[in-house]
Amino acid sequence: MAAKDPVCGMDVNPEVASAQALMSDHDGETYYFCGKGCKLDFDEEPAKFFEPGYQPSM
Amino acid sequence: MLDAMTASVSDTSAELSLPVIGMTCASCVNRIERHLNRADGVATAHVNLATERATVRFDPALIDRTGIVASIEAAGYEVGREATAAVGSQEADAADEAEHAAERRELLTGAIISLGIGAMMMGIMFAPGGPPWPMLDINRWFLVPATIVQFVYGRRFLVAALRGARHGEANMNTLVAMGTLAAYGYSLVVTLLPDLLMASGIGHETYFDSAAIIIGLILLGRWLEARAKGQAAGAVKALLKLRPDTARVLREGGEREVPIDQVVVGDLVRVRPGDRVPVDGILIDGASAVDESMLTGESLPVEKAVGDRVIGATINASGSFVMRAERIGRDTALSQIVTLVERAQGSKAPIQRVADQVTGWFVPAVIAIAALTFIGWMLLGPEPRVTYALTSAIAVLIIACPCAMGLATPTAIMVGTGKGAESGILIRDGGALEHAQRITAVVLDKTGTITRGEPAVTLVRPMSGTDEADLLRVVAAAERGSEHPLAEALVRHADAGGIPMVEATSFEAVAGRGVRATVDGTTVLVGTAVFLEDAGVDLTQAEAIDVGAASPAFVARDGILIGLIGLADTVKPASAEAVGRLQRAGLDVWMITGDRRATADAIGSQVGIGPERILAEVMPVDKAAKVEELQAEGAIVAMVGDGINDAPALAQADLGISIGTGADVALEASDITLVGDDLGGVPTAVRLSRATMRTIRQNLGWAFGYNALLIPIAAGLLFPVAGLLLNPALAAGAMALSSVSVVANSLRLRTFRTA
C-alpha cells in the first residue's frame, strides 16, 4: 500500500500522491513523492537518489 | 570597506514573512531556501515547515515582494494569501449591528428630546398661579418645537400608520398617529386662527405638550423594547461560521487552497493539525484525533484511522491526514443541522401572533369609540359642542394610547433578563421567559451538562508489585510528550498528586492505540488492551477488574503489566443538587445521551435520575425526535444541553437552555444560556421566569384595566352624572402616570433573589 519517497524517505500513500500527479517513472518503476519539492529534485537528477551513499533528508 | 557594506545592507534591508502552501517534508524546505538564496537581493531566507512560512531578509533596491513570490513559485510552491478575518459575512454582521445600534440611539434621542420639550411646555402651562405669559404668545413659541417633535421624532408613527392605512390595517401606530395628530392639529388651529375659534367659544388652551409627551413616552417604550429584544436570527449565522472558508485540495500539481464551494465529491483534501475539517468524507491516509464536540457534544477527541468517517466543521486535534470528500454543500452534517435549527425556529412565534390579534381588535375599537364620542357630544352635548366633542374624542384617543400596554412587557422583560444576567442566566427574549414558566419536564444532556465533559482519572490499580506512586510516575513520564486529552488527564492527575516528574528519553505515539516511551531505561507502554497484547504483554491479571463506565488504559514496563488506570467523565459538583431542586419544583427530570446504557445509568444514579427517565444510546440527530416524543405525550419540555449537536433538540424543545461551556451556536439556538458551568442556573431560571411573567400579567392587567376604566370617563360617560370630564392634557398626564406605575411595578423585580 505505502510507497517510499526516494528523496526524503517518507512513507507515501500512492493514491494521495497520484491525485496530485506527484509521481515519476524511472527505469520502468513508478516512484511516488510526498510533495512537489521531492518530485522536482528527483526529476532534475534521478540517478543521484539511487547512489549507495545517498541519505534521505528525513 | 567590508564594515561599510554590511552596514549599508542592514540599513537598507527589509524583512518579509510569507505563508507557503504545499510543503510536506524537509526536502521542500531545502528546495525553497535554495531557490530564495539564489535570488539576487535576498540576504537570508528561512523556511519553517511547522509554521509553513518563509521569512526573507532582502535588499528592497534589488528585489521586491513580487520577485520573492516568483522565486518561491519557481521552486514549485505557492504563496498563500494572508489569513484575514472571514470575509463578507463578518462585515455584514458588523453593518447589521451598527444599524441596530443607530436605531436604538435614534429612539433614545427622540424620546429624551420629545419628553424634554413636552415637560417644559407642561411646566410653563401649568405653572403655579397660571401661565406667566398670555396663552396666545405661549402657543406661538411652542409651535416650532411641537412641530419638530410631531414630524421629526414622531415621523415613524405617521409613516407606519399611513402604510397600515393603505392596506386597510390599524395598529398601535395608528392610535399614536391619530391621537397626536388630533392634539397637534387642534392646537395648530387654535394657535394660527385664534379669532375663528374664539367666535365659537373655544379657549386658547393647546395640547402641544400632550402630543410631545405621548410621542416621547412611546419612543421610550420602543427603545426599551429594542434593547430587550434578543438576536433571534443569529443562531444559523453562528453555525455557518463553523464551516471553514477554504480547503487544501490535492490536485494535479500539488496541494492547493481553494474556496470551500469549489470542493467536489471525490476530491482528496489534506487536513492539518488545528484545521477544521472542511466537508464530510472518509480518511484515506494518515491518522489523527478529531475533536467532534461541536457536533456530537462528546468532548473526547475521536481517534481516526484510514477508513474512518470524518465530519465537516470538526477540528483536527493532532495529526495531519488526507480525506476523500463524500458529502459537500447542503449534504454535510453541519448543513443538515442548520436546516433543522431553521425549521424548528421558524415554527414558533406564538406570543407575537396573540399580541397582533389583540392589537388588531383594540385599535379599531378605540377609533370607533372616539368617533362615537365625537358624534355623541355633537348630538347630545351642551354648548360649546365642538369643543366638548373634539376634546373628548382626543382624550379617548390619547388615554387609549397603548403606552402602558407597550411598556408592560418590555420593561418587565428588561428587568427580568437583567436580573438573570447578573446571575449568569442569559434569556434570549420574552418568548423564552413565557415558555420557561410553563415547562413541566426538563431533559438534561449528559456529557458536558451533567458531567464535566472531560476525562479524569477515576481508577488507579497498580499490579506486579508496583505501588501507585511508581505507576503514576512512569505513566506521567511516558504520556508527558503526548497531547492526547486522555494523556493530559493522566499527567494532570499525577501532577495534582505531587508525583515527582521524570523525563522520558524516547517517546513514540501510536495513533489510536497508545504510547511507547523509554523511562528510567525501561520500555514503557501505555495504551489499549490490543496495543499491549500486540506487544506481547500478558493481560490476564487485569481481566477481572471492573472499570465500570471508565475507559481503561493498560500500563506495561519491559513487557510486564504493571497497572491499569481508568479514565472517565465525572459529574459536576452542582448537578445533583440542581436535579433535586428541579424535581422539588414539580418538574419531570430526564437525562439524554449518546452513551452506552451502563455509563448513562451510572451517571444517573449519582445525580438522582432513575433508569426509567434515562434516554441512552440516542444519536445526536435523534435527540430532537426524543424531545418531540415527550411533547407528544403532553409535556412542555425544557432541553438543557451544550454542543451544537443539541441545537436541533434545543430548538425543538419548548425551552432550550444551553450551558456556557458549549459553542456559541448552541447559545444562540437556545432560549436561555447559562454562563456558568453548572446546572444550578436551571432551577433559578425557572423561578425567575415565573416571577417575571407574574409581573407582566400584573402590568397588562393594569394597562388594560386602566383603559377599560378611563376610556368611558374620557368619552364623557360620567359627565351627565358627576360632571366629570378629562381634558386631553389631563388624559396625557394620567396616561404618563399609568406608564410610570407599570415601569415601577417592573422594577420591583429587582428584588428577586437568585440564590
PDB file of C-alpha atoms in Angstrom, chain B residues 16-169:
ATOM      1  CA  LEU B  16       9.100  39.727   4.798  1.00  0.00           C
ATOM      2  CA  SER B  17       7.263  36.707   6.121  1.00  0.00           C
ATOM      3  CA  LEU B  18       5.092  34.814   3.659  1.00  0.00           C
ATOM      4  CA  PRO B  19       2.778  31.815   4.056  1.00  0.00           C
ATOM      5  CA  VAL B  20       3.890  28.975   1.790  1.00  0.00           C
ATOM      6  CA  ILE B  21       1.481  26.298   0.608  1.00  0.00           C
ATOM      7  CA  GLY B  22       2.346  22.750  -0.350  1.00  0.00           C
ATOM      8  CA  MET B  23       5.372  21.919   1.775  1.00  0.00           C
ATOM      9  CA  THR B  24       5.422  18.348   3.014  1.00  0.00           C
ATOM     10  CA  CYS B  25       8.908  17.490   4.224  1.00  0.00           C
ATOM     11  CA  ALA B  26      12.393  18.784   4.936  1.00  0.00           C
ATOM     12  CA  SER B  27      13.259  18.473   1.252  1.00  0.00           C
ATOM     13  CA  CYS B  28      10.678  21.081   0.419  1.00  0.00           C
ATOM     14  CA  VAL B  29      12.233  23.414   2.961  1.00  0.00           C
ATOM     15  CA  ASN B  30      15.684  22.899   1.481  1.00  0.00           C
ATOM     16  CA  ARG B  31      14.430  23.421  -2.032  1.00  0.00           C
ATOM     17  CA  ILE B  32      12.674  26.689  -1.296  1.00  0.00           C
ATOM     18  CA  GLU B  33      15.583  28.031   0.739  1.00  0.00           C
ATOM     19  CA  ARG B  34      17.930  27.060  -2.089  1.00  0.00           C
ATOM     20  CA  HIS B  35      15.839  28.948  -4.649  1.00  0.00           C
ATOM     21  CA  LEU B  36      15.409  32.003  -2.448  1.00  0.00           C
ATOM     22  CA  ASN B  37      19.071  32.211  -1.571  1.00  0.00           C
ATOM     23  CA  ARG B  38      19.966  32.076  -5.270  1.00  0.00           C
ATOM     24  CA  ALA B  39      17.768  35.108  -5.994  1.00  0.00           C
ATOM     25  CA  ASP B  40      19.504  38.486  -6.347  1.00  0.00           C
ATOM     26  CA  GLY B  41      18.959  40.745  -3.357  1.00  0.00           C
ATOM     27  CA  VAL B  42      17.990  38.045  -0.881  1.00  0.00           C
ATOM     28  CA  ALA B  43      20.282  38.181   2.158  1.00  0.00           C
ATOM     29  CA  THR B  44      18.858  35.292   4.135  1.00  0.00           C
ATOM     30  CA  ALA B  45      15.883  33.008   3.740  1.00  0.00           C
ATOM     31  CA  HIS B  46      14.455  30.793   6.465  1.00  0.00           C
ATOM     32  CA  VAL B  47      11.622  28.435   5.756  1.00  0.00           C
ATOM     33  CA  ASN B  48       9.724  26.831   8.586  1.00  0.00           C
ATOM     34  CA  LEU B  49       7.807  23.651   7.805  1.00  0.00           C
ATOM     35  CA  ALA B  50       5.806  23.717  11.016  1.00  0.00           C
ATOM     36  CA  THR B  51       4.521  27.257  10.658  1.00  0.00           C
ATOM     37  CA  GLU B  52       4.508  26.995   6.843  1.00  0.00           C
ATOM     38  CA  ARG B  53       6.167  30.357   6.478  1.00  0.00           C
ATOM     39  CA  ALA B  54       9.176  31.688   4.652  1.00  0.00           C
ATOM     40  CA  THR B  55      10.974  34.572   6.353  1.00  0.00           C
ATOM     41  CA  VAL B  56      13.113  36.501   3.917  1.00  0.00           C
ATOM     42  CA  ARG B  57      15.577  39.306   4.626  1.00  0.00           C
ATOM     43  CA  PHE B  58      16.280  41.220   1.443  1.00  0.00           C
ATOM     44  CA  ASP B  59      17.533  44.419  -0.115  1.00  0.00           C
ATOM     45  CA  PRO B  60      14.488  46.324  -1.395  1.00  0.00           C
ATOM     46  CA  ALA B  61      16.647  48.022  -4.045  1.00  0.00           C
ATOM     47  CA  LEU B  62      17.301  44.688  -5.753  1.00  0.00           C
ATOM     48  CA  ILE B  63      14.165  42.609  -5.165  1.00  0.00           C
ATOM     49  CA  ASP B  64      10.605  43.195  -4.040  1.00  0.00           C
ATOM     50  CA  ARG B  65       7.725  41.056  -2.791  1.00  0.00           C
ATOM     51  CA  THR B  66       6.751  40.069  -6.322  1.00  0.00           C
ATOM     52  CA  GLY B  67      10.269  38.830  -7.005  1.00  0.00           C
ATOM     53  CA  ILE B  68      10.331  36.791  -3.803  1.00  0.00           C
ATOM     54  CA  VAL B  69       6.941  35.262  -4.542  1.00  0.00           C
ATOM     55  CA  ALA B  70       8.142  34.440  -8.068  1.00  0.00           C
ATOM     56  CA  SER B  71      11.186  32.733  -6.614  1.00  0.00           C
ATOM     57  CA  ILE B  72       9.066  30.570  -4.299  1.00  0.00           C
ATOM     58  CA  GLU B  73       6.788  29.737  -7.207  1.00  0.00           C
ATOM     59  CA  ALA B  74       9.793  28.815  -9.347  1.00  0.00           C
ATOM     60  CA  ALA B  75      10.694  26.284  -6.665  1.00  0.00           C
ATOM     61  CA  GLY B  76       7.269  24.747  -7.252  1.00  0.00           C
ATOM     62  CA  TYR B  77       5.247  26.158  -4.370  1.00  0.00           C
ATOM     63  CA  GLU B  78       2.517  28.679  -3.869  1.00  0.00           C
ATOM     64  CA  VAL B  79       2.373  31.700  -1.624  1.00  0.00           C
ATOM     65  CA  GLY B  80      -0.899  31.712   0.292  1.00  0.00           C
ATOM     66  CA  ARG B  81      -2.975  34.717   0.992  1.00  0.00           C
ATOM     67  CA  GLU B  82      -2.554  36.037   4.494  1.00  0.00           C
ATOM     68  CA  ALA B  83      -5.128  34.753   6.910  1.00  0.00           C
ATOM     69  CA  THR B  84      -7.605  37.572   7.118  1.00  0.00           C
ATOM     70  CA  ALA B  85     -10.768  37.927   9.116  1.00  0.00           C
ATOM     71  CA  ALA B  86     -13.534  35.933   7.482  1.00  0.00           C
ATOM     72  CA  VAL B  87     -14.664  37.909   4.513  1.00  0.00           C
ATOM     73  CA  GLY B  88     -18.108  39.237   3.779  1.00  0.00           C
ATOM     74  CA  SER B  89     -20.164  37.616   6.458  1.00  0.00           C
ATOM     75  CA  GLN B  90     -18.479  39.379   9.341  1.00  0.00           C
ATOM     76  CA  GLU B  91     -18.610  42.714   7.608  1.00  0.00           C
ATOM     77  CA  ALA B  92     -22.292  42.183   7.009  1.00  0.00           C
ATOM     78  CA  ASP B  93     -22.759  41.301  10.676  1.00  0.00           C
ATOM     79  CA  ALA B  94     -20.950  44.442  11.753  1.00  0.00           C
ATOM     80  CA  ALA B  95     -23.074  46.564   9.422  1.00  0.00           C
ATOM     81  CA  ASP B  96     -26.188  44.882  10.798  1.00  0.00           C
ATOM     82  CA  GLU B  97     -25.139  45.549  14.353  1.00  0.00           C
ATOM     83  CA  ALA B  98     -24.207  49.154  13.576  1.00  0.00           C
ATOM     84  CA  GLU B  99     -27.649  49.646  12.070  1.00  0.00           C
ATOM     85  CA  HIS B 100     -29.352  48.295  15.168  1.00  0.00           C
ATOM     86  CA  ALA B 101     -27.199  50.479  17.395  1.00  0.00           C
ATOM     87  CA  ALA B 102     -28.031  53.556  15.293  1.00  0.00           C
ATOM     88  CA  GLU B 103     -31.733  52.698  15.503  1.00  0.00           C
ATOM     89  CA  ARG B 104     -31.541  52.390  19.285  1.00  0.00           C
ATOM     90  CA  ARG B 105     -29.679  55.692  19.547  1.00  0.00           C
ATOM     91  CA  GLU B 106     -32.285  57.394  17.380  1.00  0.00           C
ATOM     92  CA  LEU B 107     -35.114  56.090  19.546  1.00  0.00           C
ATOM     93  CA  LEU B 108     -33.457  57.194  22.769  1.00  0.00           C
ATOM     94  CA  THR B 109     -32.514  60.645  21.430  1.00  0.00           C
ATOM     95  CA  GLY B 110     -36.055  61.137  20.151  1.00  0.00           C
ATOM     96  CA  ALA B 111     -37.523  60.042  23.458  1.00  0.00           C
ATOM     97  CA  ILE B 112     -35.330  62.335  25.534  1.00  0.00           C
ATOM     98  CA  ILE B 113     -35.841  65.418  23.332  1.00  0.00           C
ATOM     99  CA  SER B 114     -39.589  64.857  22.956  1.00  0.00           C
ATOM    100  CA  LEU B 115     -40.074  64.298  26.669  1.00  0.00           C
ATOM    101  CA  GLY B 116     -37.867  67.287  27.482  1.00  0.00           C
ATOM    102  CA  ILE B 117     -39.834  69.586  25.183  1.00  0.00           C
ATOM    103  CA  GLY B 118     -43.156  68.202  26.402  1.00  0.00           C
ATOM    104  CA  ALA B 119     -42.205  68.561  30.060  1.00  0.00           C
ATOM    105  CA  MET B 120     -41.014  72.111  29.527  1.00  0.00           C
ATOM    106  CA  MET B 121     -44.292  73.064  27.814  1.00  0.00           C
ATOM    107  CA  MET B 122     -46.301  71.439  30.553  1.00  0.00           C
ATOM    108  CA  GLY B 123     -44.222  73.244  33.165  1.00  0.00           C
ATOM    109  CA  ILE B 124     -44.987  76.607  31.588  1.00  0.00           C
ATOM    110  CA  MET B 125     -48.688  75.953  31.040  1.00  0.00           C
ATOM    111  CA  PHE B 126     -49.299  74.513  34.482  1.00  0.00           C
ATOM    112  CA  ALA B 127     -47.003  76.935  36.301  1.00  0.00           C
ATOM    113  CA  PRO B 128     -48.329  77.780  39.783  1.00  0.00           C
ATOM    114  CA  GLY B 129     -50.592  80.784  39.513  1.00  0.00           C
ATOM    115  CA  GLY B 130     -51.354  80.170  35.867  1.00  0.00           C
ATOM    116  CA  PRO B 131     -49.235  80.651  32.735  1.00  0.00           C
ATOM    117  CA  PRO B 132     -46.739  83.530  33.175  1.00  0.00           C
ATOM    118  CA  TRP B 133     -47.440  84.852  29.682  1.00  0.00           C
ATOM    119  CA  PRO B 134     -50.582  85.219  27.552  1.00  0.00           C
ATOM    120  CA  MET B 135     -51.589  81.834  26.098  1.00  0.00           C
ATOM    121  CA  LEU B 136     -51.575  83.191  22.549  1.00  0.00           C
ATOM    122  CA  ASP B 137     -47.853  84.058  22.847  1.00  0.00           C
ATOM    123  CA  ILE B 138     -47.026  80.778  24.504  1.00  0.00           C
ATOM    124  CA  ASN B 139     -48.797  78.913  21.688  1.00  0.00           C
ATOM    125  CA  ARG B 140     -46.700  80.673  19.055  1.00  0.00           C
ATOM    126  CA  TRP B 141     -43.455  79.876  20.892  1.00  0.00           C
ATOM    127  CA  PHE B 142     -44.498  76.244  21.206  1.00  0.00           C
ATOM    128  CA  LEU B 143     -45.331  75.913  17.541  1.00  0.00           C
ATOM    129  CA  VAL B 144     -41.802  75.226  16.281  1.00  0.00           C
ATOM    130  CA  PRO B 145     -40.634  72.684  18.903  1.00  0.00           C
ATOM    131  CA  ALA B 146     -44.012  70.954  18.778  1.00  0.00           C
ATOM    132  CA  THR B 147     -43.819  70.694  15.007  1.00  0.00           C
ATOM    133  CA  ILE B 148     -40.316  69.243  15.226  1.00  0.00           C
ATOM    134  CA  VAL B 149     -41.433  66.608  17.724  1.00  0.00           C
ATOM    135  CA  GLN B 150     -44.547  65.764  15.751  1.00  0.00           C
ATOM    136  CA  PHE B 151     -42.925  65.389  12.341  1.00  0.00           C
ATOM    137  CA  VAL B 152     -39.290  64.607  13.052  1.00  0.00           C
ATOM    138  CA  TYR B 153     -39.300  62.379  16.124  1.00  0.00           C
ATOM    139  CA  GLY B 154     -42.887  61.252  15.590  1.00  0.00           C
ATOM    140  CA  ARG B 155     -42.370  60.630  11.898  1.00  0.00           C
ATOM    141  CA  ARG B 156     -42.043  56.867  12.277  1.00  0.00           C
ATOM    142  CA  PHE B 157     -45.571  56.628  13.739  1.00  0.00           C
ATOM    143  CA  LEU B 158     -47.068  58.707  10.944  1.00  0.00           C
ATOM    144  CA  VAL B 159     -45.297  56.713   8.252  1.00  0.00           C
ATOM    145  CA  ALA B 160     -46.247  53.383   9.816  1.00  0.00           C
ATOM    146  CA  ALA B 161     -49.839  54.473  10.313  1.00  0.00           C
ATOM    147  CA  LEU B 162     -50.052  55.631   6.715  1.00  0.00           C
ATOM    148  CA  ARG B 163     -48.555  52.372   5.445  1.00  0.00           C
ATOM    149  CA  GLY B 164     -51.051  50.428   7.557  1.00  0.00           C
ATOM    150  CA  ALA B 165     -53.919  52.554   6.319  1.00  0.00           C
ATOM    151  CA  ARG B 166     -53.007  51.808   2.705  1.00  0.00           C
ATOM    152  CA  HIS B 167     -53.510  48.126   3.457  1.00  0.00           C
ATOM    153  CA  GLY B 168     -56.636  48.826   5.444  1.00  0.00           C
ATOM    154  CA  GLU B 169     -54.923  47.951   8.708  1.00  0.00           C
TER     155      GLU B 169
END
